[in-house]
Short mmCIF file of C-alpha atoms and ligand atoms in Angstrom, two decimals:
data_model
loop_
_atom_site.label_atom_id
_atom_site.label_comp_id
_atom_site.label_asym_id
_atom_site.label_seq_id
_atom_site.Cartn_x
_atom_site.Cartn_y
_atom_site.Cartn_z
CA UNK A 1 47.29 182.91 141.86
CA UNK A 2 44.58 185.13 140.54
CA UNK A 3 42.04 184.23 137.89
CA UNK A 4 40.26 186.98 135.99
CA UNK A 5 37.15 186.17 134.03
CA UNK A 6 37.37 187.75 130.57
CA UNK A 7 34.32 185.96 129.19
CA UNK A 8 32.03 183.28 130.57
CA UNK A 9 29.10 182.81 128.20
CA UNK A 10 28.50 180.13 125.64
CA UNK A 11 28.02 179.20 122.94
CA UNK A 12 27.83 182.87 121.94
CA UNK A 13 28.54 186.02 123.96
CA UNK A 14 26.07 188.20 125.75
CA UNK A 15 25.69 191.72 124.30
CA UNK A 16 29.04 193.47 124.68
CA UNK A 17 30.56 190.38 126.27
CA UNK A 18 32.71 187.40 125.42
CA UNK A 19 32.62 183.61 125.47
CA UNK A 20 35.16 181.49 127.38
CA UNK A 21 38.39 183.21 128.33
CA UNK A 22 40.23 183.41 131.67
CA UNK A 23 43.46 185.16 132.51
CA UNK A 24 45.51 183.37 135.16
CA UNK A 25 48.14 185.42 136.93
CA UNK A 26 50.86 183.72 138.95
CA UNK A 27 53.72 185.83 140.29
CA UNK A 28 55.07 187.56 137.15
CA UNK A 29 53.45 185.10 134.72
CA UNK A 30 50.23 185.35 132.76
CA UNK A 31 48.43 182.45 131.11
CA UNK A 32 45.31 182.62 128.99
CA UNK A 33 42.88 179.73 129.41
CA UNK A 34 40.70 179.56 126.27
CA UNK A 35 40.26 182.37 123.80
CA UNK A 36 36.67 182.52 122.61
CA UNK A 37 34.72 185.22 120.79
CA UNK A 38 35.38 188.67 122.23
CA UNK A 39 38.23 187.56 124.49
CA UNK A 40 41.07 189.35 122.66
CA UNK A 41 39.51 192.76 123.20
CA UNK A 42 39.02 192.03 126.91
CA UNK A 43 42.60 190.76 127.17
CA UNK A 44 43.99 193.89 125.50
CA UNK A 45 42.33 196.01 128.17
CA UNK A 46 44.54 194.21 130.74
CA UNK A 47 47.79 193.25 129.01
CA UNK A 48 49.37 192.82 125.59
CA UNK A 49 49.20 189.23 124.27
CA UNK A 50 53.01 189.11 124.04
CA UNK A 51 53.05 189.26 127.85
CA UNK A 52 51.43 185.81 127.96
CA UNK A 53 53.55 182.77 128.79
CA UNK A 54 51.12 180.81 126.66
CA UNK A 55 47.53 179.96 125.80
CA UNK A 56 46.00 176.75 127.13
CA UNK A 57 42.95 175.66 125.15
CA UNK A 58 40.48 173.19 126.57
CA UNK A 59 39.34 172.47 123.02
CA UNK A 60 38.82 174.11 119.66
CA UNK A 61 35.10 174.77 119.61
CA UNK A 62 34.68 178.31 118.34
CA UNK A 63 33.36 179.67 121.64
CA UNK A 64 36.70 178.65 123.20
CA UNK A 65 39.17 179.43 120.43
CA UNK A 66 37.79 181.70 117.69
CA UNK A 67 39.62 184.88 118.75
CA UNK A 68 42.92 183.14 118.07
CA UNK A 69 42.13 183.74 114.39
CA UNK A 70 42.37 187.52 114.79
CA UNK A 71 45.09 187.10 117.41
CA UNK A 72 47.29 186.06 114.45
CA UNK A 73 46.96 189.52 112.90
CA UNK A 74 47.92 191.09 116.23
CA UNK A 75 50.99 188.87 116.48
CA UNK A 76 52.04 189.63 112.90
CA UNK A 77 51.70 193.39 113.35
CA UNK A 78 53.53 193.36 116.68
CA UNK A 79 56.18 190.86 115.56
CA UNK A 80 55.28 188.76 118.58
CA UNK A 81 55.11 185.01 119.03
CA UNK A 82 52.68 183.00 121.09
CA UNK A 83 52.59 179.34 122.13
CA UNK A 84 49.18 177.70 122.13
CA UNK A 85 48.56 174.27 123.66
CA UNK A 86 45.75 172.12 122.29
CA UNK A 87 44.44 168.59 122.93
CA UNK A 88 46.70 166.19 121.01
CA UNK A 89 43.70 164.33 119.56
CA UNK A 90 42.15 167.46 118.08
CA UNK A 91 41.24 167.45 114.39
CA UNK A 92 39.25 170.68 114.22
CA UNK A 93 39.41 172.63 110.96
CA UNK A 94 40.14 175.65 113.15
CA UNK A 95 43.53 174.19 114.03
CA UNK A 96 44.58 174.29 110.37
CA UNK A 97 43.61 177.96 110.23
CA UNK A 98 45.96 178.80 113.11
CA UNK A 99 48.82 178.74 110.66
CA UNK A 100 50.59 182.08 111.12
CA UNK A 101 54.30 181.48 111.78
CA UNK A 102 53.92 183.69 114.85
CA UNK A 103 51.55 181.15 116.40
CA UNK A 104 53.20 178.01 117.75
CA UNK A 105 50.43 175.44 118.17
CA UNK A 106 51.52 172.39 120.18
CA UNK A 107 49.81 169.34 121.65
CA UNK A 108 49.79 169.15 125.44
CA UNK A 109 52.72 167.14 126.74
CA UNK A 110 52.15 164.59 129.50
CA UNK A 111 52.93 167.29 132.04
CA UNK A 112 53.39 170.93 131.20
CA UNK A 113 55.55 173.33 133.21
CA UNK A 114 54.66 176.86 132.33
CA UNK A 115 54.70 180.22 134.08
CA UNK A 116 55.87 178.67 137.36
CA UNK A 117 52.90 176.31 137.32
CA UNK A 118 52.47 172.63 136.59
CA UNK A 119 49.56 171.81 134.31
CA UNK A 120 48.03 168.37 133.96
CA UNK A 121 45.20 167.62 131.54
CA UNK A 122 42.41 165.05 131.41
CA UNK A 123 40.28 164.06 128.41
CA UNK A 124 36.65 164.80 129.28
CA UNK A 125 33.22 163.99 127.83
CA UNK A 126 32.43 166.36 124.97
CA UNK A 127 31.60 165.85 121.26
CA UNK A 128 35.13 166.90 120.26
CA UNK A 129 38.42 166.19 122.07
CA UNK A 130 38.49 168.41 125.14
CA UNK A 131 40.82 168.52 128.13
CA UNK A 132 40.16 169.56 131.69
CA UNK A 133 43.09 171.45 133.19
CA UNK A 134 44.60 171.15 136.65
CA UNK A 135 47.04 173.95 137.40
CA UNK A 136 49.06 174.12 140.57
CA UNK A 137 51.96 176.06 142.02
CA UNK A 138 52.47 173.38 144.67
CA UNK A 139 50.32 175.23 147.19
CA UNK A 140 47.12 176.27 145.44
CA UNK A 141 45.28 174.39 142.73
CA UNK A 142 42.84 175.51 140.09
CA UNK A 143 40.86 172.96 138.10
CA UNK A 144 38.98 174.00 134.97
CA UNK A 145 36.67 171.36 133.54
CA UNK A 146 36.57 172.77 130.02
CA UNK A 147 33.38 171.64 128.32
CA UNK A 148 32.07 168.33 129.56
CA UNK A 149 29.07 166.28 130.50
CA UNK A 150 29.40 163.61 133.19
CA UNK A 151 32.91 162.20 133.28
CA UNK A 152 33.59 159.56 135.95
CA UNK A 153 37.30 160.28 136.40
CA UNK A 154 36.87 164.04 136.68
CA UNK A 155 36.16 163.99 140.43
CA UNK A 156 39.51 162.35 141.21
CA UNK A 157 41.28 164.67 138.75
CA UNK A 158 39.75 167.67 140.54
CA UNK A 159 40.31 166.25 144.04
CA UNK A 160 40.93 168.91 146.65
CA UNK A 161 40.96 171.83 144.21
CA UNK A 162 41.01 175.23 145.89
CA UNK A 163 38.86 176.49 143.04
CA UNK A 164 36.86 174.40 140.59
CA UNK A 165 35.78 176.31 137.49
CA UNK A 166 33.10 174.10 136.01
CA UNK A 167 30.90 173.90 132.97
CA UNK A 168 27.35 174.67 134.14
CA UNK A 169 25.51 175.38 130.93
CA UNK A 170 22.11 174.02 131.87
CA UNK A 171 19.42 174.11 134.49
CA UNK A 172 18.73 170.62 135.76
CA UNK A 173 15.42 170.42 133.86
CA UNK A 174 17.29 171.05 130.59
CA UNK A 175 20.07 168.54 131.17
CA UNK A 176 20.27 165.06 129.64
CA UNK A 177 23.16 162.59 129.46
CA UNK A 178 23.31 163.14 125.70
CA UNK A 179 23.97 166.87 125.92
CA UNK A 180 27.49 168.29 125.65
CA UNK A 181 27.54 170.09 129.01
CA UNK A 182 26.96 169.69 132.73
CA UNK A 183 24.11 171.36 134.54
CA UNK A 184 24.78 173.62 137.52
CA UNK A 185 23.56 170.84 139.82
CA UNK A 186 25.83 168.26 138.16
CA UNK A 187 28.75 170.67 138.53
CA UNK A 188 27.86 170.95 142.22
CA UNK A 189 27.84 167.16 142.58
CA UNK A 190 31.27 167.11 140.96
CA UNK A 191 32.55 169.75 143.42
CA UNK A 192 31.16 167.72 146.30
CA UNK A 193 32.75 164.46 145.11
CA UNK A 194 36.04 166.22 144.44
CA UNK A 195 35.94 167.88 147.87
CA UNK A 196 36.71 171.18 146.17
CA UNK A 197 36.88 174.24 148.39
CA UNK A 198 34.94 176.53 146.06
CA UNK A 199 32.91 176.04 142.90
CA UNK A 200 32.66 178.62 140.15
CA UNK A 201 29.94 178.06 137.56
CA UNK A 202 30.77 179.07 134.02
CA UNK A 203 29.88 178.55 130.34
CA UNK A 204 26.72 180.35 131.32
CA UNK A 205 23.81 180.34 128.91
CA UNK A 206 22.77 183.78 127.67
CA UNK A 207 19.21 184.39 128.80
CA UNK A 208 19.25 182.51 132.11
CA UNK A 209 19.64 184.46 135.33
CA UNK A 210 22.91 183.30 136.96
CA UNK A 211 21.08 183.32 140.29
CA UNK A 212 18.87 180.47 139.09
CA UNK A 213 21.92 178.35 138.27
CA UNK A 214 23.51 179.31 141.59
CA UNK A 215 20.40 178.29 143.49
CA UNK A 216 20.38 174.83 141.94
CA UNK A 217 24.10 174.39 142.62
CA UNK A 218 24.01 175.70 146.20
CA UNK A 219 21.32 173.18 147.14
CA UNK A 220 24.08 170.58 146.72
CA UNK A 221 27.31 172.52 147.23
CA UNK A 222 26.85 175.76 149.20
CA UNK A 223 30.22 177.29 148.17
CA UNK A 224 29.01 177.75 144.58
CA UNK A 225 29.00 180.99 142.69
CA UNK A 226 28.32 181.90 139.07
CA UNK A 227 31.17 183.86 137.53
CA UNK A 228 30.67 187.17 135.73
CA UNK A 229 32.79 189.16 133.28
CA UNK A 230 35.53 191.03 135.11
CA UNK A 231 35.33 188.82 138.20
CA UNK A 232 38.65 188.23 139.99
CA UNK A 233 39.15 184.99 141.89
CA UNK A 234 42.08 184.84 144.29
CA UNK A 235 43.58 181.50 145.20
ZN1 ZN B 1 32.59 172.89 123.42
#
């Protein structure tokens, strides 16, 4: 498995960048995890959207899903069809706008088999319905938290992950239990509890040096690294 970071900032992109979007390659299959602002252009530099086995959305906040709006024009012009999985509980107005017949929007089933991978989801702690994703080929496992603050069951869901891609939107001094995201240190505690092999910090705030977030995370979980656009993670 190989994960490429297309965009990693939130809630808006850095100059010339993109918000959440990750391309997961497994054997001959390609899956897109989230499709935020600026992601379609980054994706097109790597592969055509019709090459995707599907899009797995953590949730429908705009920084995770807004480029699906213009993706519809691409699909129409290329006579292509794309399946997009969303949290079943979602009631975002964005979902109603994803109405092109070329876009097949479906709720996550209990267990999803796609692109040679098995995907399980877990509702996490965010102001709108959001799912963490656990993707495995039976040997290697990637867990993506989506957007979340503290979520007691997340550590068992992420147990033993080879790579944990975790929301780390705040420095510890900025974090409170009422906010919608984890801090880098809280993400590190999660990685420690889950006994993950590696931690990748994402949903990075524009304006903070990633090194500062890394420093706070590494004090708790040394195998922590902030992601960056274009980064490739091999599992
Ligand atoms: Zn969100």
